[in-house]
Short mmCIF file of C-alpha atoms in Angstrom, two decimals:
data_model
loop_
_atom_site.label_atom_id
_atom_site.label_comp_id
_atom_site.label_asym_id
_atom_site.label_seq_id
_atom_site.Cartn_x
_atom_site.Cartn_y
_atom_site.Cartn_z
CA UNK O 1 -24.11 27.09 21.37
CA UNK O 2 -21.46 24.86 22.90
CA UNK O 3 -18.53 23.75 20.78
CA UNK O 4 -18.10 20.02 21.46
CA UNK O 5 -15.32 19.48 18.91
CA UNK O 6 -12.52 17.62 20.67
CA UNK O 7 -8.96 18.72 19.87
CA UNK O 8 -7.02 16.19 17.84
CA UNK O 9 -4.47 14.06 19.63
CA UNK O 10 -0.85 14.72 18.68
CA UNK O 11 0.94 11.73 17.14
CA UNK O 12 4.68 11.44 16.55
CA UNK O 13 6.67 9.00 14.43
CA UNK O 14 10.35 8.86 13.43
CA UNK O 15 11.84 6.72 10.69
CA UNK O 16 15.45 5.73 10.17
CA UNK O 17 17.33 7.53 7.43
CA UNK O 18 19.27 4.43 6.42
CA UNK O 19 17.81 2.14 3.80
CA UNK O 20 14.57 2.17 1.86
CA UNK O 21 11.15 1.11 3.11
CA UNK O 22 10.33 -2.54 2.54
CA UNK O 23 6.97 -3.84 1.42
CA UNK O 24 6.59 -4.99 5.03
CA UNK O 25 7.06 -1.44 6.35
CA UNK O 26 4.59 -0.16 3.78
CA UNK O 27 1.76 -2.66 4.30
CA UNK O 28 2.38 -3.07 8.02
CA UNK O 29 2.57 0.59 9.06
CA UNK O 30 3.15 3.29 6.46
CA UNK O 31 -0.20 2.95 4.69
CA UNK O 32 -1.91 3.57 8.02
CA UNK O 33 -0.04 6.86 8.47
CA UNK O 34 -2.27 8.45 5.84
CA UNK O 35 -5.32 7.66 7.94
CA UNK O 36 -3.51 8.80 11.08
CA UNK O 37 -2.90 12.21 9.43
CA UNK O 38 -6.64 12.77 9.26
CA UNK O 39 -7.29 11.61 12.82
CA UNK O 40 -4.35 13.26 14.60
CA UNK O 41 -2.08 16.28 14.56
CA UNK O 42 0.95 14.45 13.15
CA UNK O 43 4.69 15.03 13.34
CA UNK O 44 6.96 12.86 11.19
CA UNK O 45 10.74 13.02 11.50
CA UNK O 46 13.72 11.42 9.81
CA UNK O 47 16.04 10.23 12.59
CA UNK O 48 19.29 11.12 10.84
CA UNK O 49 21.18 11.91 14.07
CA UNK O 50 20.83 8.27 15.08
CA UNK O 51 22.55 7.08 11.88
CA UNK O 52 26.11 7.79 13.00
CA UNK O 53 26.17 5.35 15.93
CA UNK O 54 27.48 3.11 13.12
CA UNK O 55 30.20 4.46 10.80
CA UNK O 56 28.72 6.02 7.66
CA UNK O 57 30.20 7.11 4.34
CA UNK O 58 29.16 10.80 4.21
CA UNK O 59 28.01 10.92 0.57
CA UNK O 60 26.00 7.72 1.00
CA UNK O 61 24.41 8.96 4.24
CA UNK O 62 23.39 12.21 2.54
CA UNK O 63 21.86 10.19 -0.33
CA UNK O 64 19.93 7.99 2.11
CA UNK O 65 18.53 11.00 3.99
CA UNK O 66 17.26 12.54 0.76
CA UNK O 67 15.82 9.17 -0.23
CA UNK O 68 13.97 8.83 3.09
CA UNK O 69 12.64 12.38 2.70
CA UNK O 70 11.35 11.68 -0.80
CA UNK O 71 9.83 8.37 0.28
CA UNK O 72 7.85 9.91 3.15
CA UNK O 73 6.17 12.27 0.71
CA UNK O 74 5.72 9.55 -1.91
CA UNK O 75 3.72 7.25 0.38
CA UNK O 76 1.16 10.00 0.92
CA UNK O 77 2.27 12.14 3.84
CA UNK O 78 1.04 15.68 3.28
CA UNK O 79 3.10 18.68 4.47
CA UNK O 80 -0.15 20.69 4.56
CA UNK O 81 -1.56 18.28 7.17
CA UNK O 82 1.56 17.16 9.01
CA UNK O 83 4.95 18.46 10.13
CA UNK O 84 7.63 16.59 8.18
CA UNK O 85 11.29 17.33 8.89
CA UNK O 86 14.82 16.07 9.49
CA UNK O 87 15.86 15.55 13.11
CA UNK O 88 19.29 17.14 12.69
CA UNK O 89 17.66 20.43 11.58
CA UNK O 90 16.20 20.96 15.09
CA UNK O 91 19.07 21.52 17.55
CA UNK O 92 16.74 21.34 20.56
CA UNK O 93 16.69 17.51 20.26
CA UNK O 94 20.37 17.29 21.17
CA UNK O 95 20.05 19.90 23.93
CA UNK O 96 17.18 18.07 25.59
CA UNK O 97 18.98 14.74 25.18
CA UNK O 98 21.88 15.99 27.35
CA UNK O 99 19.52 17.11 30.09
CA UNK O 100 17.63 13.80 29.98
CA UNK O 101 20.96 11.92 30.08
CA UNK O 102 21.29 13.28 33.60
CA UNK O 103 17.87 11.88 34.57
CA UNK O 104 18.43 8.42 33.06
CA UNK O 105 20.13 5.66 35.01
CA UNK O 106 23.11 3.71 33.71
CA UNK O 107 21.35 0.45 34.55
CA UNK O 108 18.33 1.40 32.44
CA UNK O 109 20.49 1.90 29.36
CA UNK O 110 22.56 -1.23 29.95
CA UNK O 111 19.36 -3.30 29.79
CA UNK O 112 18.43 -2.05 26.30
CA UNK O 113 18.32 -5.08 23.99
CA UNK O 114 19.24 -3.11 20.87
CA UNK O 115 22.46 -1.91 22.53
CA UNK O 116 23.42 -5.53 23.22
CA UNK O 117 22.57 -6.58 19.66
CA UNK O 118 24.40 -3.71 17.96
CA UNK O 119 27.42 -4.06 20.25
CA UNK O 120 27.81 -7.62 19.04
CA UNK O 121 27.37 -6.67 15.38
CA UNK O 122 29.78 -3.71 15.61
CA UNK O 123 32.24 -4.94 18.25
CA UNK O 124 35.00 -2.69 16.85
CA UNK O 125 32.93 0.47 17.45
CA UNK O 126 30.96 0.24 20.71
CA UNK O 127 30.75 4.02 21.15
CA UNK O 128 29.02 6.16 23.79
CA UNK O 129 26.38 7.24 21.27
CA UNK O 130 25.36 3.61 20.75
CA UNK O 131 24.82 3.34 24.50
CA UNK O 132 22.97 6.64 25.04
CA UNK O 133 20.95 6.90 21.83
CA UNK O 134 17.75 5.69 23.60
CA UNK O 135 17.94 8.96 25.58
CA UNK O 136 18.12 10.93 22.32
CA UNK O 137 15.12 8.90 21.20
CA UNK O 138 13.32 9.85 24.43
CA UNK O 139 14.15 13.50 23.73
CA UNK O 140 12.84 13.12 20.15
CA UNK O 141 9.53 11.98 21.59
CA UNK O 142 9.10 14.08 24.72
CA UNK O 143 10.11 17.41 23.18
CA UNK O 144 6.91 17.47 21.09
CA UNK O 145 4.58 16.37 23.92
CA UNK O 146 2.78 13.77 21.79
CA UNK O 147 -0.27 11.94 23.10
CA UNK O 148 0.46 8.82 21.04
CA UNK O 149 3.48 7.22 19.38
CA UNK O 150 3.13 4.40 16.82
CA UNK O 151 5.59 1.67 17.83
CA UNK O 152 6.53 -1.78 16.62
CA UNK O 153 7.65 -4.54 18.95
CA UNK O 154 11.32 -3.63 18.44
CA UNK O 155 10.75 -0.04 19.63
CA UNK O 156 8.43 -0.71 22.55
CA UNK O 157 11.32 -0.79 25.03
CA UNK O 158 12.45 2.68 23.91
CA UNK O 159 8.99 4.17 24.40
CA UNK O 160 8.85 2.62 27.87
CA UNK O 161 12.17 4.30 28.70
CA UNK O 162 10.85 7.66 27.46
CA UNK O 163 7.79 7.24 29.69
CA UNK O 164 9.95 6.31 32.69
CA UNK O 165 12.24 9.32 32.22
CA UNK O 166 9.26 11.64 31.73
CA UNK O 167 7.59 10.37 34.89
CA UNK O 168 10.84 10.76 36.83
CA UNK O 169 11.33 14.35 35.61
CA UNK O 170 7.68 15.24 36.25
CA UNK O 171 7.96 13.76 39.72
CA UNK O 172 10.76 16.20 40.53
CA UNK O 173 9.64 19.35 38.70
CA UNK O 174 5.89 19.03 38.19
CA UNK O 175 3.82 18.56 35.06
CA UNK O 176 6.40 19.23 32.32
CA UNK O 177 6.18 16.32 29.89
CA UNK O 178 3.14 14.59 28.41
CA UNK O 179 3.34 10.84 29.04
CA UNK O 180 2.89 9.30 25.56
CA UNK O 181 0.82 6.20 24.91
CA UNK O 182 1.61 3.61 22.22
CA UNK O 183 -0.53 3.98 19.09
CA UNK O 184 -1.74 0.52 18.12
CA UNK O 185 -4.86 1.23 16.07
CA UNK O 186 -5.16 -0.35 12.63
CA UNK O 187 -2.26 -2.75 12.86
CA UNK O 188 -1.42 -3.68 9.28
CA UNK O 189 -0.33 -6.96 7.77
CA UNK O 190 2.80 -8.60 9.15
CA UNK O 191 4.93 -9.36 6.10
CA UNK O 192 7.57 -12.06 6.33
CA UNK O 193 10.80 -12.73 4.43
CA UNK O 194 10.31 -14.21 0.96
CA UNK O 195 13.25 -16.57 1.53
CA UNK O 196 12.74 -17.40 5.22
CA UNK O 197 9.02 -16.91 5.94
CA UNK O 198 9.51 -17.73 9.62
CA UNK O 199 11.10 -14.29 10.15
CA UNK O 200 9.93 -10.76 9.43
CA UNK O 201 10.90 -9.05 6.16
CA UNK O 202 13.81 -6.72 6.94
CA UNK O 203 15.68 -4.11 4.92
CA UNK O 204 18.90 -5.23 6.67
CA UNK O 205 18.55 -8.78 5.30
CA UNK O 206 21.69 -9.55 3.29
CA UNK O 207 19.69 -11.75 0.91
CA UNK O 208 18.26 -9.35 -1.67
CA UNK O 209 15.66 -11.93 -2.73
CA UNK O 210 14.21 -11.99 0.80
CA UNK O 211 12.84 -8.43 0.69
CA UNK O 212 10.87 -6.13 -1.58
CA UNK O 213 12.04 -2.52 -1.41
CA UNK O 214 9.67 0.24 -2.43
CA UNK O 215 12.36 1.43 -4.84
CA UNK O 216 12.72 -1.96 -6.57
CA UNK O 217 12.00 -2.00 -10.31
CA UNK O 218 8.95 -3.94 -11.55
CA UNK O 219 11.29 -6.56 -13.05
CA UNK O 220 13.09 -7.00 -9.72
CA UNK O 221 9.79 -7.31 -7.85
CA UNK O 222 8.51 -9.99 -10.24
CA UNK O 223 11.82 -11.88 -10.09
CA UNK O 224 11.84 -11.90 -6.27
CA UNK O 225 8.27 -13.18 -6.03
CA UNK O 226 8.96 -15.94 -8.55
CA UNK O 227 11.87 -17.05 -6.33
CA UNK O 228 9.80 -16.89 -3.12
CA UNK O 229 10.00 -20.00 -0.91
CA UNK O 230 6.80 -22.08 -0.88
CA UNK O 231 6.09 -25.80 -0.21
CA UNK O 232 5.41 -29.01 -2.12
CA UNK O 233 1.61 -29.10 -1.72
CA UNK O 234 1.00 -26.77 -4.70
CA UNK O 235 -2.39 -25.61 -3.40
CA UNK O 236 -3.06 -21.94 -2.66
CA UNK O 237 -4.60 -21.98 0.82
CA UNK O 238 -3.77 -21.11 4.41
CA UNK O 239 -2.12 -24.02 6.22
CA UNK O 240 -0.14 -24.84 9.35
CA UNK O 241 2.98 -25.95 7.50
CA UNK O 242 2.74 -23.44 4.67
CA UNK O 243 4.49 -20.28 5.97
CA UNK O 244 5.63 -19.20 2.51
CA UNK O 245 2.17 -19.43 0.92
CA UNK O 246 0.55 -17.96 4.05
CA UNK O 247 2.84 -14.95 3.65
CA UNK O 248 2.04 -14.53 -0.06
CA UNK O 249 -1.69 -14.80 0.69
CA UNK O 250 -1.25 -12.11 3.37
CA UNK O 251 0.47 -9.78 0.89
CA UNK O 252 -2.14 -10.40 -1.83
CA UNK O 253 -4.97 -9.91 0.67
CA UNK O 254 -3.50 -6.66 2.04
CA UNK O 255 -3.39 -5.18 -1.48
CA UNK O 256 -6.55 -6.59 -3.07
CA UNK O 257 -8.68 -6.62 0.16
CA UNK O 258 -9.78 -10.16 -0.72
CA UNK O 259 -10.19 -12.70 2.08
CA UNK O 260 -8.05 -15.84 2.30
CA UNK O 261 -11.08 -17.92 1.25
CA UNK O 262 -11.69 -15.72 -1.79
CA UNK O 263 -8.05 -16.04 -2.77
CA UNK O 264 -8.18 -19.82 -2.41
CA UNK O 265 -11.25 -19.93 -4.65
CA UNK O 266 -9.63 -17.61 -7.22
CA UNK O 267 -6.61 -19.90 -7.60
CA UNK O 268 -8.36 -23.24 -7.29
CA UNK O 269 -6.74 -25.65 -9.76
CA UNK O 270 -3.85 -23.27 -10.48
CA UNK O 271 -0.25 -23.75 -9.47
CA UNK O 272 2.08 -21.68 -7.32
CA UNK O 273 3.65 -20.17 -10.43
CA UNK O 274 0.37 -18.49 -11.40
CA UNK O 275 -0.17 -17.28 -7.83
CA UNK O 276 3.35 -15.84 -7.47
CA UNK O 277 2.90 -13.97 -10.74
CA UNK O 278 -0.44 -12.55 -9.59
CA UNK O 279 1.03 -11.42 -6.25
CA UNK O 280 3.99 -9.81 -8.00
CA UNK O 281 1.75 -7.97 -10.47
CA UNK O 282 -0.49 -6.72 -7.65
CA UNK O 283 2.54 -5.36 -5.77
CA UNK O 284 3.93 -3.71 -8.92
CA UNK O 285 0.63 -1.90 -9.51
CA UNK O 286 0.29 -0.92 -5.84
CA UNK O 287 3.77 0.62 -5.82
CA UNK O 288 3.59 2.26 -9.26
CA UNK O 289 2.15 5.62 -8.03
CA UNK O 290 4.50 5.60 -5.04
CA UNK O 291 7.51 5.12 -7.31
CA UNK O 292 6.32 7.81 -9.75
CA UNK O 293 6.10 10.34 -6.90
CA UNK O 294 9.42 9.18 -5.47
CA UNK O 295 11.18 9.70 -8.81
CA UNK O 296 9.64 13.17 -9.06
CA UNK O 297 10.77 14.25 -5.58
CA UNK O 298 14.24 12.70 -5.74
CA UNK O 299 14.93 14.47 -9.04
CA UNK O 300 13.80 17.88 -7.67
CA UNK O 301 16.02 18.54 -4.66
CA UNK O 302 14.92 22.19 -4.48
CA UNK O 303 11.27 21.24 -3.92
CA UNK O 304 12.27 18.54 -1.44
CA UNK O 305 14.45 20.90 0.57
CA UNK O 306 11.79 23.61 0.64
CA UNK O 307 9.29 21.17 2.18
CA UNK O 308 11.69 19.91 4.84
CA UNK O 309 13.04 23.31 5.77
CA UNK O 310 9.49 24.57 6.33
CA UNK O 311 8.76 21.47 8.38
CA UNK O 312 11.89 22.04 10.46
CA UNK O 313 10.80 25.63 11.23
CA UNK O 314 7.45 24.37 12.54
CA UNK O 315 9.08 21.57 14.52
CA UNK O 316 11.70 23.94 15.95
CA UNK O 317 8.97 26.28 17.22
CA UNK O 318 7.29 23.46 19.16
CA UNK O 319 10.56 21.96 20.38
CA UNK O 320 11.96 25.24 21.73
CA UNK O 321 8.83 25.86 23.80
CA UNK O 322 9.31 22.54 25.58
CA UNK O 323 13.08 22.99 25.91
CA UNK O 324 12.68 26.44 27.46
CA UNK O 325 10.25 25.09 30.03
CA UNK O 326 12.60 22.23 30.90
CA UNK O 327 15.62 24.54 31.22
CA UNK O 328 13.73 26.90 33.53
CA UNK O 329 12.63 24.01 35.72
CA UNK O 330 16.18 22.69 36.01
CA UNK O 331 17.51 26.15 36.92
CA UNK O 332 19.29 27.41 33.84
CA UNK O 333 19.38 31.15 33.13
CA UNK O 334 17.58 31.89 29.86
#
């Protein structure tokens, strides 16, 4: 009898180690990772090597890395289903990055929009790492030979660079790297700033009232929603000139699974105050189990470290296989 079971595609995703997830990250992408775990062979990494392109206070960086590790597990990623690890624990990333540096053109890196943006923000520290970190990102991706990589609009340029470098290397040495495709299935809700609903919610926003962090207390969440920018119409419905209310409806819909029309009917005759309270309460309840797990992991460093060290061993095994093949092709003696 023929076995027609198709092997799962390999998916890869890295998150920054700096700062907590926002509600936008959670509803827009992270919730879909749980489904992706069941559909794909998944590898999730914390991109801690990338953190030091900007000066970091060591104790704070260490705290943020632990926080990111705890949060990945708290949102439902399962170390029994997926490889979950810290980038700096797998030395092969840095080794491959140097080799790929030599197959990446200066002009390609100089066109990277994030380099231009960060150079302006940190004009006193425009270091070589800030310029070449897209090559480290390419190494992060290519070393695991993923079929698909979930990317947002701000990372699409980096995936394109990884594909270009992989194609260039393969063109010289043969079929070495898998050319990854963007993973765009199940795009989640796009959550906007609570204070400026024309722009995306961001953890780097200096206005604390503009963002909901997954680590915010219930009181803080309720306070931020009550201060959310709305409009003068005082009717809960989708409208062209109602970006604030449209955003709140999107959040409420993403959590409750109710349609915009159902939400409008539910709050017919009620004011924005009632609606903001309902949205805040829905978010508090949605995040309650996430926060309970987070507090458990962050208070048990031994359990957290055991999970990530095991993940790093698995990741290292895969990474070294690719690195060895690359080094042989280039001509190194192993």
